[in-house]
PDB file of C-alpha atoms in Angstrom:
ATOM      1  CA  UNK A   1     -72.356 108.172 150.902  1.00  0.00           C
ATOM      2  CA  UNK A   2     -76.200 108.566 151.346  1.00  0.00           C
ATOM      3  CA  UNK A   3     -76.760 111.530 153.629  1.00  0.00           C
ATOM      4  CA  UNK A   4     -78.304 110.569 157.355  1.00  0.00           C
ATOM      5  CA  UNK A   5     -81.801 111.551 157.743  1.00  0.00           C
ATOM      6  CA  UNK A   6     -82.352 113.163 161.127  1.00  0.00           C
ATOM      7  CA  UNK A   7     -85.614 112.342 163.110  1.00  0.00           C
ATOM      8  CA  UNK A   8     -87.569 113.563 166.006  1.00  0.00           C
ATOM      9  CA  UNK A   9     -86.731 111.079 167.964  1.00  0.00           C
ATOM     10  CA  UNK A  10     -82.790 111.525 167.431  1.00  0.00           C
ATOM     11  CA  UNK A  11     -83.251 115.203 168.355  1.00  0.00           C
ATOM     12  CA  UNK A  12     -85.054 114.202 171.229  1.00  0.00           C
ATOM     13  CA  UNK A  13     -82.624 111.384 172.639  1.00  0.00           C
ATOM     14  CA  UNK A  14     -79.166 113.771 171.666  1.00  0.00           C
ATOM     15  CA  UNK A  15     -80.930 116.342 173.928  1.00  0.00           C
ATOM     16  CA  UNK A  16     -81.500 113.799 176.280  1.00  0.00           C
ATOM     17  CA  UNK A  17     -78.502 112.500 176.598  1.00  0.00           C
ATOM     18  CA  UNK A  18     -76.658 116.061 176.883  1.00  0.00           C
ATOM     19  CA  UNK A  19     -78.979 116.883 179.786  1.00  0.00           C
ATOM     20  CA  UNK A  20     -78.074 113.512 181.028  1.00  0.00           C
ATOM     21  CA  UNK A  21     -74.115 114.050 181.007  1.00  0.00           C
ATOM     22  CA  UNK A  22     -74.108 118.017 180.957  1.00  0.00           C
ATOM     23  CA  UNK A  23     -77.008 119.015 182.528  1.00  0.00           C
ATOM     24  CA  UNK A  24     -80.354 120.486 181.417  1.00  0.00           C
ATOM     25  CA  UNK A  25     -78.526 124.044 180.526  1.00  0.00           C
ATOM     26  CA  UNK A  26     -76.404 122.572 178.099  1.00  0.00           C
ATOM     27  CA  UNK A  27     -78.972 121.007 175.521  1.00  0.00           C
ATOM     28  CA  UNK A  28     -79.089 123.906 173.069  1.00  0.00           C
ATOM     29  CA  UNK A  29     -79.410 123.748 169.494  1.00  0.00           C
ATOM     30  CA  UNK A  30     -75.909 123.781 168.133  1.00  0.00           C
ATOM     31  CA  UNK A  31     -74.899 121.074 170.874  1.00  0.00           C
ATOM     32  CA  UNK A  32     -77.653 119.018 169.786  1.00  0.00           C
ATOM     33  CA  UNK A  33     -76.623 119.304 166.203  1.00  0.00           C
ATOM     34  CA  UNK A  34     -72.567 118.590 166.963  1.00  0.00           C
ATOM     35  CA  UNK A  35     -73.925 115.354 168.688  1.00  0.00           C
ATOM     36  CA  UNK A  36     -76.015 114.100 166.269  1.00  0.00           C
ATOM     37  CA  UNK A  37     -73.157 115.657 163.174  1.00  0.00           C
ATOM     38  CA  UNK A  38     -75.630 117.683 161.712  1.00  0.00           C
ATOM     39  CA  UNK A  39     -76.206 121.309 160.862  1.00  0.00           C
ATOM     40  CA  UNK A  40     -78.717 122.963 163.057  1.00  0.00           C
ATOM     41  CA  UNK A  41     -81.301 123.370 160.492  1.00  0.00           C
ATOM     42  CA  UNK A  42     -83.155 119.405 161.647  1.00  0.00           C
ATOM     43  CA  UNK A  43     -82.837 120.336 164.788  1.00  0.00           C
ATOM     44  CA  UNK A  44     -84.877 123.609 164.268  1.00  0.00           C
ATOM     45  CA  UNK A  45     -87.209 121.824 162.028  1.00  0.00           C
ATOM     46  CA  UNK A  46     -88.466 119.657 165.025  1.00  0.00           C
ATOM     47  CA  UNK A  47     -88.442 122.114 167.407  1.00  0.00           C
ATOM     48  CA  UNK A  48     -90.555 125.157 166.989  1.00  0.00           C
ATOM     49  CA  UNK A  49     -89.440 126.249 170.474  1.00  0.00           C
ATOM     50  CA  UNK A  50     -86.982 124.880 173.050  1.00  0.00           C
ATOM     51  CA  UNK A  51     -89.663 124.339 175.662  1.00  0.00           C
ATOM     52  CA  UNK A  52     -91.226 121.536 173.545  1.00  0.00           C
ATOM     53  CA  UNK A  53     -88.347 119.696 173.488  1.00  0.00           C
ATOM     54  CA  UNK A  54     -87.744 119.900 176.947  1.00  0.00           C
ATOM     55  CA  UNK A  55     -90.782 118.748 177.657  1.00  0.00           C
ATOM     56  CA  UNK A  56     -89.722 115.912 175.205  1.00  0.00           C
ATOM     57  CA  UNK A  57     -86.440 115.655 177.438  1.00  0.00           C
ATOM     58  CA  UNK A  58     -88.547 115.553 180.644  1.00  0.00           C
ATOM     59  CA  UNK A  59     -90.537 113.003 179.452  1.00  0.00           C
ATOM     60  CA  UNK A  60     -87.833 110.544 178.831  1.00  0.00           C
ATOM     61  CA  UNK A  61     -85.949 111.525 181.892  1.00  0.00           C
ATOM     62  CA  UNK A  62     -89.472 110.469 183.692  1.00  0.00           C
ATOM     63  CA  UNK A  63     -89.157 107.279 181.601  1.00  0.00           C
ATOM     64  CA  UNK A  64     -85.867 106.854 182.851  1.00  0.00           C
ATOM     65  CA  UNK A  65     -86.546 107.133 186.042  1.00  0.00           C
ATOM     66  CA  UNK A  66     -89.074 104.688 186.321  1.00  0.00           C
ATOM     67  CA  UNK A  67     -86.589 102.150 184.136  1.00  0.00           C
ATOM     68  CA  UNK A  68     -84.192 102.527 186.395  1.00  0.00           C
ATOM     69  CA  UNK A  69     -85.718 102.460 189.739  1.00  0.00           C
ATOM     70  CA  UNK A  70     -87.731  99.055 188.684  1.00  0.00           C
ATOM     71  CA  UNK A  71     -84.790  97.057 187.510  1.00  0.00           C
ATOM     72  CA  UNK A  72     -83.486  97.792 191.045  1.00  0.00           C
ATOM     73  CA  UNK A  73     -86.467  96.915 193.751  1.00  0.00           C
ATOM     74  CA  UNK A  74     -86.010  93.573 195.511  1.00  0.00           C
ATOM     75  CA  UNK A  75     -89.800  92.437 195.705  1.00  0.00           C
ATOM     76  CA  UNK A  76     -89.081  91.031 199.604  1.00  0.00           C
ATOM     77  CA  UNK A  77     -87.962  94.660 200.210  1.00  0.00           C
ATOM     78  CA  UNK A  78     -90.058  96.564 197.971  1.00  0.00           C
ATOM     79  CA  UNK A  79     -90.425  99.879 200.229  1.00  0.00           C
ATOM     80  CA  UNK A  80     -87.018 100.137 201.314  1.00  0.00           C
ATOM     81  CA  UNK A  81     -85.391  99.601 198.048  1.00  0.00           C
ATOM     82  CA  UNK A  82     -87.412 101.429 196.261  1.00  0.00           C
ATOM     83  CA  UNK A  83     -86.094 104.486 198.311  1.00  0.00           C
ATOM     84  CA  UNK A  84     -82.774 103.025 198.108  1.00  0.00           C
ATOM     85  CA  UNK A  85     -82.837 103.107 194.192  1.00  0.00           C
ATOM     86  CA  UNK A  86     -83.978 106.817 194.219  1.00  0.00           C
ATOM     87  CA  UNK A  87     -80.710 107.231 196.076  1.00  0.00           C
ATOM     88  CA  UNK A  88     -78.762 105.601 193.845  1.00  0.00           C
ATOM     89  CA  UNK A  89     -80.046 107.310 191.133  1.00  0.00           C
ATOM     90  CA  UNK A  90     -78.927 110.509 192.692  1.00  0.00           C
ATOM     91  CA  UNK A  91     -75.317 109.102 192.854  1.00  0.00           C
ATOM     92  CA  UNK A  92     -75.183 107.313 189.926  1.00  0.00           C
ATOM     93  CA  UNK A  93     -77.218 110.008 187.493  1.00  0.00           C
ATOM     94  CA  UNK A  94     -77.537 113.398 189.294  1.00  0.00           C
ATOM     95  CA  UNK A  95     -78.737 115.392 186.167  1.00  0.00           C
ATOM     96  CA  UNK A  96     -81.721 112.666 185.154  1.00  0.00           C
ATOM     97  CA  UNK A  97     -82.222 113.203 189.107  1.00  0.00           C
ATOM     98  CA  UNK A  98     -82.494 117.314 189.120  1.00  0.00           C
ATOM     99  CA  UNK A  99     -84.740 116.601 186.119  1.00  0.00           C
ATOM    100  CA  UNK A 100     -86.855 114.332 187.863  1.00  0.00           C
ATOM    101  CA  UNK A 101     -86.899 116.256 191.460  1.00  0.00           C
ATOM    102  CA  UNK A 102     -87.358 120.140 189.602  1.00  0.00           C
ATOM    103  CA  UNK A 103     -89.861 119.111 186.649  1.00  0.00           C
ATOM    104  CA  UNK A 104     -93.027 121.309 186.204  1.00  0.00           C
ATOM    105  CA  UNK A 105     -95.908 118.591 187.838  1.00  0.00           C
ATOM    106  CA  UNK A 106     -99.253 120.040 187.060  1.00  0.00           C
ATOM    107  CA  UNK A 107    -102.624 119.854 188.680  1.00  0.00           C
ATOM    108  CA  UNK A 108    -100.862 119.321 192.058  1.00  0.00           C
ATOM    109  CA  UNK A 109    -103.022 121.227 194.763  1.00  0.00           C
ATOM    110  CA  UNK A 110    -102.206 119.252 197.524  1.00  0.00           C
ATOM    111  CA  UNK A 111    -100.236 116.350 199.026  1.00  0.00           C
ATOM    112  CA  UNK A 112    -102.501 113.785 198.409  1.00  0.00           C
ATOM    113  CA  UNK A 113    -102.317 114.509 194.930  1.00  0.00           C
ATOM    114  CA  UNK A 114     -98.664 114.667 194.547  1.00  0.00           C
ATOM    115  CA  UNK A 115     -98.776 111.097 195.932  1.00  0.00           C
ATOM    116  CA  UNK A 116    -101.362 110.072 193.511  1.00  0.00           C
ATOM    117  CA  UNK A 117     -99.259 111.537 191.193  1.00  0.00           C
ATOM    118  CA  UNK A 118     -96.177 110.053 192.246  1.00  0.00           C
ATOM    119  CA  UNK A 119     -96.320 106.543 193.065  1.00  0.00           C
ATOM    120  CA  UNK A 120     -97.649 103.642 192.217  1.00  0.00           C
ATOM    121  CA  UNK A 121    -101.635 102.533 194.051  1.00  0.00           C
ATOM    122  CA  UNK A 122    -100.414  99.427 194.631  1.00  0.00           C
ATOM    123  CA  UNK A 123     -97.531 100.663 197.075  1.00  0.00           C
ATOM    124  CA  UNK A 124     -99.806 101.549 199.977  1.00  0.00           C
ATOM    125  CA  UNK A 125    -101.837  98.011 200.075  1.00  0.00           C
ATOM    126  CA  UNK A 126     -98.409  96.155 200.224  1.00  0.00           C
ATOM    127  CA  UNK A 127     -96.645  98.518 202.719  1.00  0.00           C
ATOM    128  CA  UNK A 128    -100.500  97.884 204.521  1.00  0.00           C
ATOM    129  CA  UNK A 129    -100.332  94.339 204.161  1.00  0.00           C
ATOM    130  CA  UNK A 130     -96.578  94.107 205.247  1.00  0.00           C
ATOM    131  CA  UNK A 131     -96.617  96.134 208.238  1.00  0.00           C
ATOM    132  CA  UNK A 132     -99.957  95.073 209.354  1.00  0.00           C
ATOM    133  CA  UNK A 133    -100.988  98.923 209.708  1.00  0.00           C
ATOM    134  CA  UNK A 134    -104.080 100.418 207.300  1.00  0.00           C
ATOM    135  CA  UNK A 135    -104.283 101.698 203.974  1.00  0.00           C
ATOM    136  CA  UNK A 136    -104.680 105.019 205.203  1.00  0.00           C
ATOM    137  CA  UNK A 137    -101.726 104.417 207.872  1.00  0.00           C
ATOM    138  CA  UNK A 138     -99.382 103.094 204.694  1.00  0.00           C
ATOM    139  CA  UNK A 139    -100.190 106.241 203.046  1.00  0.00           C
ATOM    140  CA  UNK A 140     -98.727 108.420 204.823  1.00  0.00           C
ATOM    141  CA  UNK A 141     -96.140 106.372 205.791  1.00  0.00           C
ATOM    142  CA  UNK A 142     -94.954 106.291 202.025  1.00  0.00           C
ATOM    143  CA  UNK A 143     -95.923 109.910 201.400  1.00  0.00           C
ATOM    144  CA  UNK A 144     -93.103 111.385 204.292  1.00  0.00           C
ATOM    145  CA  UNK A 145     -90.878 108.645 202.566  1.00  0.00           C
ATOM    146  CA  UNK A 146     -91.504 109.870 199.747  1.00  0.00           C
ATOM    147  CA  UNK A 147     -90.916 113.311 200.535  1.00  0.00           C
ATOM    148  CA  UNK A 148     -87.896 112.402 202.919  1.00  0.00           C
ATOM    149  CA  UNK A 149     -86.245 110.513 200.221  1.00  0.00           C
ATOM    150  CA  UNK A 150     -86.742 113.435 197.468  1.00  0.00           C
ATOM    151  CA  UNK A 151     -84.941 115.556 199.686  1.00  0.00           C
ATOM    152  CA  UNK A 152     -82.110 113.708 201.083  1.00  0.00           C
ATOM    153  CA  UNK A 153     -81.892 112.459 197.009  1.00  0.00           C
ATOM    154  CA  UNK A 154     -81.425 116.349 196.714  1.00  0.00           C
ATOM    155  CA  UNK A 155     -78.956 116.810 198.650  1.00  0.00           C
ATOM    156  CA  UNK A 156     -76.969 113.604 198.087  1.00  0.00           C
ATOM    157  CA  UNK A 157     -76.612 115.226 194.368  1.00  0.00           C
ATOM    158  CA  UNK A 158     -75.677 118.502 194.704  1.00  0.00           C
ATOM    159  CA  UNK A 159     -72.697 117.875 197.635  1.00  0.00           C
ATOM    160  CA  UNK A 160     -69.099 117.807 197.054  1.00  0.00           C
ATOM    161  CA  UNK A 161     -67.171 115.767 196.552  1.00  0.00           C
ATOM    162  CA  UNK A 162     -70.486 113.416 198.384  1.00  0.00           C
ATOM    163  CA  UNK A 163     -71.868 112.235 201.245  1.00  0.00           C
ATOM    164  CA  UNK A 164     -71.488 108.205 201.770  1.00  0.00           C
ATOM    165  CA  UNK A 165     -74.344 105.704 200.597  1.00  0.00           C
ATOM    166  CA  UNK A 166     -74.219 104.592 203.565  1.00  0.00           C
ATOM    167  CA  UNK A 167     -74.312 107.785 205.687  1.00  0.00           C
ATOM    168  CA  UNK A 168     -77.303 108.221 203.299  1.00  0.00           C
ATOM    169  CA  UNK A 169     -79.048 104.669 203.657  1.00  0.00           C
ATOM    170  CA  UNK A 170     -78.387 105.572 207.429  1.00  0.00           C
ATOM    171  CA  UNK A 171     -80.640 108.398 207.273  1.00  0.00           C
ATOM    172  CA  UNK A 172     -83.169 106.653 205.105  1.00  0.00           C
ATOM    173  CA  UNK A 173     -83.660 104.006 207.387  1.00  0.00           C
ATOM    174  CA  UNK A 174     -84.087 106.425 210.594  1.00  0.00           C
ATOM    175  CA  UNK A 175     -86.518 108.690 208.896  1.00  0.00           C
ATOM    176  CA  UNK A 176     -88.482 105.118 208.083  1.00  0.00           C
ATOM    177  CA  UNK A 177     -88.297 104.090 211.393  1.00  0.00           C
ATOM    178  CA  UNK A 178     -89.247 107.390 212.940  1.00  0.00           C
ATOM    179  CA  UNK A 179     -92.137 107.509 210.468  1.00  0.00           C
ATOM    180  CA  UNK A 180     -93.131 103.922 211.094  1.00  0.00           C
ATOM    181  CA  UNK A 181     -93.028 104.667 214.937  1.00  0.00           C
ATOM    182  CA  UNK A 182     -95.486 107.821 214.629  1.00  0.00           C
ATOM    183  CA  UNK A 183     -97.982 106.208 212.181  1.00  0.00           C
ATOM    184  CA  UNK A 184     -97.786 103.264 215.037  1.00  0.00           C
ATOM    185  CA  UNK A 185     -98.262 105.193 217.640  1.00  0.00           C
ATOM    186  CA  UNK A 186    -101.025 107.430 216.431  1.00  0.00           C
ATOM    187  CA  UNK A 187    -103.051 104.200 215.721  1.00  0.00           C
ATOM    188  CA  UNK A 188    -102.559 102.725 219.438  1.00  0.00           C
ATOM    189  CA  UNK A 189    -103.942 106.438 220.120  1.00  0.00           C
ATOM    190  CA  UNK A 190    -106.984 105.875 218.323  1.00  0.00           C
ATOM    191  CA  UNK A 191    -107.507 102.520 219.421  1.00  0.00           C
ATOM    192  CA  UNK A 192    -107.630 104.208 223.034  1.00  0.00           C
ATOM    193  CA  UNK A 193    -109.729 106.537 222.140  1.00  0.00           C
ATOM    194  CA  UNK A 194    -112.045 104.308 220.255  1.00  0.00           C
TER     195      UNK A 194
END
């Protein structure tokens, strides 16, 4: 029988899927190599150090991510469940969720740019156009729903044995509508004012 040829990309998705079920501490060499059958000596050939290939891990867990919370958006809902499928993936995937919530994000200086970084540009005309409120308004709208929903997503993985979806959806929803309110109300403000 032909000996298997290991490749980068079978490093990279065993590590991945260790972090996935086991968590991020778990994906060491020798684990990688009992997954994939192999001695370690592939495994070390790929990766010169074990930062690289968490970046590599990282990277699909981003991937993911994104996979995962766009098969779940309803279009007529798209700003609710798209916070709704960040929960989920909290319940459903807590390690791919740590990874997501704790990876290193670079040339982030400021708010704005973690929500460039973060979400998609179309999200803010939509929520705009939906709620009849500006661009600007929809902005920061999304950005404390953004930032809500990271954290509640936080703590709906790490809690045993789990808080309810729908204790969880709850508080979703009355963060949005709080939100909502304010960005409302300073608006009316400025329309005094004006």
């Amino acid at each position: 029988m032909p000996k298997q040829r290991i490749t980068k990309e079978m490093v990279v998705d065993a590590a991945f899927e260790i972090a996935r079920s086991e968590g991020m501490e778990q994906v060491l060499v020798k684990n990688i190599a009992r997954r994939l059958g192999c001695s370690v000596q592939p495994i070390y050939s790929y990766c010169k150090n074990m930062e690289g290939l968490r970046e590599d891990v990282t990277a699909k867990a981003m991937e993911f991510v994104r996979d995962y919370t766009t098969s779940r958006i309803d279009p007529a809902d798209l700003f609710a469940s798209t916070g709704r499928a960040y929960v989920q993936l909290a319940k459903e995937e807590p390690n791919v969720f740590r990874l997501f919530i704790l990876h290193q994000r670079t040339g982030i200086s400021s708010m704005k740019d973690l929500y460039e970084k973060e979400t998609d540009p179309k999200a803010a005309v939509f929520i705009a156009e939906q709620l009849g409120i500006s661009r600007e308004e929809a902005v920061q709208l999304h950005l404390h729903m953004l930032i809500y929903t990271m954290g509640i997503g936080t703590v709906f993985c790490t809690t045993t044995p789990g808080i309810s979806m729908e204790e969880i959806f709850g508080q979703q929803e009355k963060a949005y509508r709080i939100f909502r309110e304010a960005a409302l109300k300073d608006r009316k403000q400025e329309d005094i004012r004006a």
